[in-house]
Amino acid sequence: MSGPSAVSARTGGGERLILGAALLVSVALVGLVSGNPLLTGGFGAGVLALGGCAWFLSRPREVEREIEFAVPDWSVTVAAIDRPDIAVAIIDRAGRLVCANPRYEAWFGTGNAPPRLPVDNASLERLAKAGRAAWRDGSGLADLVEGPAGRWQAAVRRAGRGEDYLVWTIEPLAEADPVAALVPHLDGKLGKALAQAGIAAAIVDPDGTIRAHSAAFALRACGDAAMLLTGQPFVDLLRQDERDRISWARDGQRGGALTMYYLPVTDPDAGDPDYGNAPSLMLLVDQGVGLGSGGGDGGSGAVPHLEALLGQLPLGLAMADRDGRLLFANPAFLRAAGREADGAPVYPTDLVVQEDKGPLSDAIRRFAQGPAASGDIAVRLRHQPEDPVSLSLAGVRGLGEAAVLLGLTDSTEETRLKRQVAQATKMQAVGQLAGGVAHDFNNVLTAILGTCDLMLLRHTPGDSDYDDIQQIRANSNRAASLTRQLLAFSRQQTLRPEVLQLPDVVSDVSHLLKRLIGEKIQLVVTHDRNLGPVRADPTQLEQVIVNLAVNARDAILARGEGGGRVTLATRKIGPAEVRAMQGGIMPLGEYTALVVQDTGTGIAPDHLGKIFEPFFTTKEQGKGTGLGLSTVYGIVKQSGGFIFADSEVNRGTTFSVYLPVHHALPEERAAQAAKAEVRTEWSGGGRVLLVEDEDMVRAVAERALTRAGYTVTVASDGDEGLEIVEGGAQFDLVVSDVVMPAMDGPTMIRAIRQLRPDLPVLFMSGYAEEQLRKEIDIADVHFLPKPFSVQQISDKVGAVLAGAKG
């Protein structure tokens, strides 16, 4: 880009001389005409002042031209960010992807601009938080991004002349490899310290070849400390005599005997380690070197020196004596055992739960008294009793009191990730199951409700069948509410969001709550002033309030004191309150909160983290389905909000729902005004193509639309519907199911739109509208959720035709 430049433009000196001459001539003329010296002098003084000002203003001056910049050349940027190992993407303030390197395209595709990447929901929240931090502070970081294609870390920074771009850098996370972490230490301080103690160290792969070694190992094995022995067979460097004593092969028969210590190096991602298939750390010590205690075993003073060496290893190692007492544990071992703050216990058995104390004590005694061998045992640590871990044991000799070497790997992060993956997988599987069941069930309910409506048209109150039909219809509506719960739990329900005030919703449902919680329980409702509006489905919010209030009632009744209090409050939450929460989950902004508090039994701490899981309930058998709070959670999250629970046993529970304040954009207000002007009544009839594969649903919809005055042509699948349109038939509207065998609804509509681009479309489906709109990606379509009544489908068709003709 060209830098700034300034060009000086100076006025000509000739112009100033002409101006001075003109002023002198004017003074002379005044003197000749007036003949009055006083008047001429005054006029001359004024002309002199005027000339001075003109002379000052006509001085040379500099005029700066506007700085010019070259137009950005994105091809140069693409070449600059071409990295084979890191994905780089650049977005503008509108969130559009303007530039990306090939690695980003391979991992995420050009149809996804950060932070909207094909990853899990927790990663999307981290990416969104990092993006907001970058726009606000200049940089942001998402430390963990997980998706089907892998695990990454994303960094973002603000850039550009106007700071109107974000540069995203996404690099893969390397898996923890204890072997790779240990290799550099053999050539570092640890290797040198081992050499000074007379210990040669090498890492040997399962196939028997050397992966890495210390300089002392190379010096003893071949006489040259600088020799590289990587890839050579480990056993070729040693010899064994008829008494099974081990010595260096290069020393021959005169070589001294060695003591070899075998330490398996396990991979924490391998689950239960198989030491026969894991790399090993081999420590070779001359038997004459005193590492033990007393007499021929060496001096006991060498043991603290060995402990200092083991303390530098990244592996969790500890030593125990023959009686099972813990002699030493390095920081990695204490960290893995959850005792980093408390220090080492007296016995290793103090680290495990009561049921595992006996087996661990027997294992330590067996390895301490028998021949030098190694193995492992599954135990449950006291600080995480629900997750068994593998504790390795190896019998050692020649280390004084130490008889057993114990190894433990810190699996906290691995366990946390496994739980997150398992929970996400479970929620996804149950959500898909719930969505599929709800879709099929909605088809059945549509047929039942529609048939009931048509039968009620032929019966009047007082007929013998009228009450029975109403009972069938009421039970069908109850079943429909159950499907809505399933869809809400899986976050696939159809929302009808409106801009509303939360106190209005609370007021509408308060009279129902008083009957639900009973007369013995006091209901207290309070509201803050100047609450911001929220955008949500009022019906779904009512369900949230009812579910939380019913749970509060049950908790109070379970306490058995005959009374209690349920408090419903709305609160105004600003950025300062959000920042004070220090949770890092909610983005900074303005929220309107709904707080439901009770004086019931409370929730136990071990249950508090599971209350939003599907089918989890603390109620006795037959008194709870476990869908109430999971439904609440799904509705709140799908509405863009957050929900938290705080509880204390025998003191009560508080549920806090935070919904972001809605700030309507000018175009949104204009769209709402235009929508209000559209006519919602239609009485002009019309030609309708009805495409539905379910026979009963198709029959009910056909009869309902025919009764409303429409000319209806039916088709049983997408292929038949497309053939009818291709045959030249003219229609004012297509009403179609979404999921059908062979050709589905969206595929049929895309083909029909090529023939009739302006033809209105109304989709019917038991799936959620938001989910379908993302998947079908067809413009100008309308949606009718199942199950629907005869009146609802007639009104919806009329509203669509009114909007199309209006």
Short mmCIF file of N, CA and C in Angstrom, two decimals, residues 496-500 533-536 660-677:
data_model
loop_
_atom_site.label_atom_id
_atom_site.label_comp_id
_atom_site.label_asym_id
_atom_site.label_seq_id
_atom_site.Cartn_x
_atom_site.Cartn_y
_atom_site.Cartn_z
N ARG A 496 -42.99 -20.36 18.75
CA ARG A 496 -43.63 -19.20 18.14
C ARG A 496 -43.18 -17.97 18.92
N PRO A 497 -41.93 -17.52 18.71
CA PRO A 497 -41.41 -16.45 19.56
C PRO A 497 -42.11 -15.12 19.32
N GLU A 498 -42.32 -14.40 20.40
CA GLU A 498 -42.90 -13.06 20.36
C GLU A 498 -42.09 -12.17 21.28
N VAL A 499 -42.11 -10.89 21.01
CA VAL A 499 -41.49 -9.92 21.91
C VAL A 499 -42.49 -9.62 23.02
N LEU A 500 -42.14 -9.92 24.25
CA LEU A 500 -43.10 -9.82 25.35
C LEU A 500 -42.38 -9.38 26.62
N PRO A 533 -37.70 -6.14 27.42
CA PRO A 533 -38.50 -7.18 26.75
C PRO A 533 -37.63 -8.36 26.34
N VAL A 534 -38.25 -9.53 26.24
CA VAL A 534 -37.56 -10.73 25.79
C VAL A 534 -38.32 -11.29 24.59
N ARG A 535 -37.62 -12.10 23.81
CA ARG A 535 -38.23 -12.72 22.63
C ARG A 535 -38.31 -14.23 22.89
N ALA A 536 -39.53 -14.72 23.11
CA ALA A 536 -39.72 -16.13 23.43
C ALA A 536 -41.15 -16.52 23.11
N PRO A 660 -32.10 -13.21 27.44
CA PRO A 660 -31.48 -11.95 26.97
C PRO A 660 -32.54 -10.92 26.59
N VAL A 661 -32.26 -9.67 26.91
CA VAL A 661 -33.16 -8.57 26.54
C VAL A 661 -33.15 -8.41 25.03
N HIS A 662 -34.32 -8.29 24.45
CA HIS A 662 -34.44 -8.18 22.99
C HIS A 662 -34.45 -6.72 22.58
N HIS A 663 -33.54 -6.36 21.68
CA HIS A 663 -33.49 -5.02 21.11
C HIS A 663 -33.88 -5.13 19.65
N ALA A 664 -35.07 -4.66 19.31
CA ALA A 664 -35.59 -4.80 17.95
C ALA A 664 -34.82 -3.90 16.99
N LEU A 665 -34.44 -4.46 15.86
CA LEU A 665 -33.78 -3.69 14.82
C LEU A 665 -34.81 -2.92 13.99
N PRO A 666 -34.39 -1.84 13.33
CA PRO A 666 -35.36 -1.08 12.52
C PRO A 666 -36.05 -1.92 11.45
N GLU A 667 -35.28 -2.80 10.79
CA GLU A 667 -35.91 -3.62 9.75
C GLU A 667 -36.90 -4.62 10.35
N GLU A 668 -36.62 -5.06 11.59
CA GLU A 668 -37.54 -5.98 12.24
C GLU A 668 -38.85 -5.28 12.59
N ARG A 669 -38.74 -4.03 13.07
CA ARG A 669 -39.97 -3.28 13.38
C ARG A 669 -40.77 -3.01 12.11
N ALA A 670 -40.07 -2.72 11.00
CA ALA A 670 -40.77 -2.49 9.73
C ALA A 670 -41.46 -3.76 9.25
N ALA A 671 -40.79 -4.92 9.44
CA ALA A 671 -41.40 -6.18 9.03
C ALA A 671 -42.64 -6.50 9.86
N GLN A 672 -42.57 -6.20 11.16
CA GLN A 672 -43.74 -6.44 12.01
C GLN A 672 -44.90 -5.54 11.61
N ALA A 673 -44.60 -4.30 11.27
CA ALA A 673 -45.67 -3.40 10.84
C ALA A 673 -46.30 -3.87 9.53
N ALA A 674 -45.43 -4.33 8.61
CA ALA A 674 -45.97 -4.83 7.34
C ALA A 674 -46.79 -6.09 7.54
N LYS A 675 -46.33 -6.94 8.48
CA LYS A 675 -47.07 -8.17 8.75
C LYS A 675 -48.43 -7.88 9.34
N ALA A 676 -48.53 -6.82 10.13
CA ALA A 676 -49.81 -6.48 10.74
C ALA A 676 -50.82 -6.01 9.71
N GLU A 677 -50.34 -5.48 8.58
CA GLU A 677 -51.24 -4.99 7.56
C GLU A 677 -51.77 -6.09 6.64
#
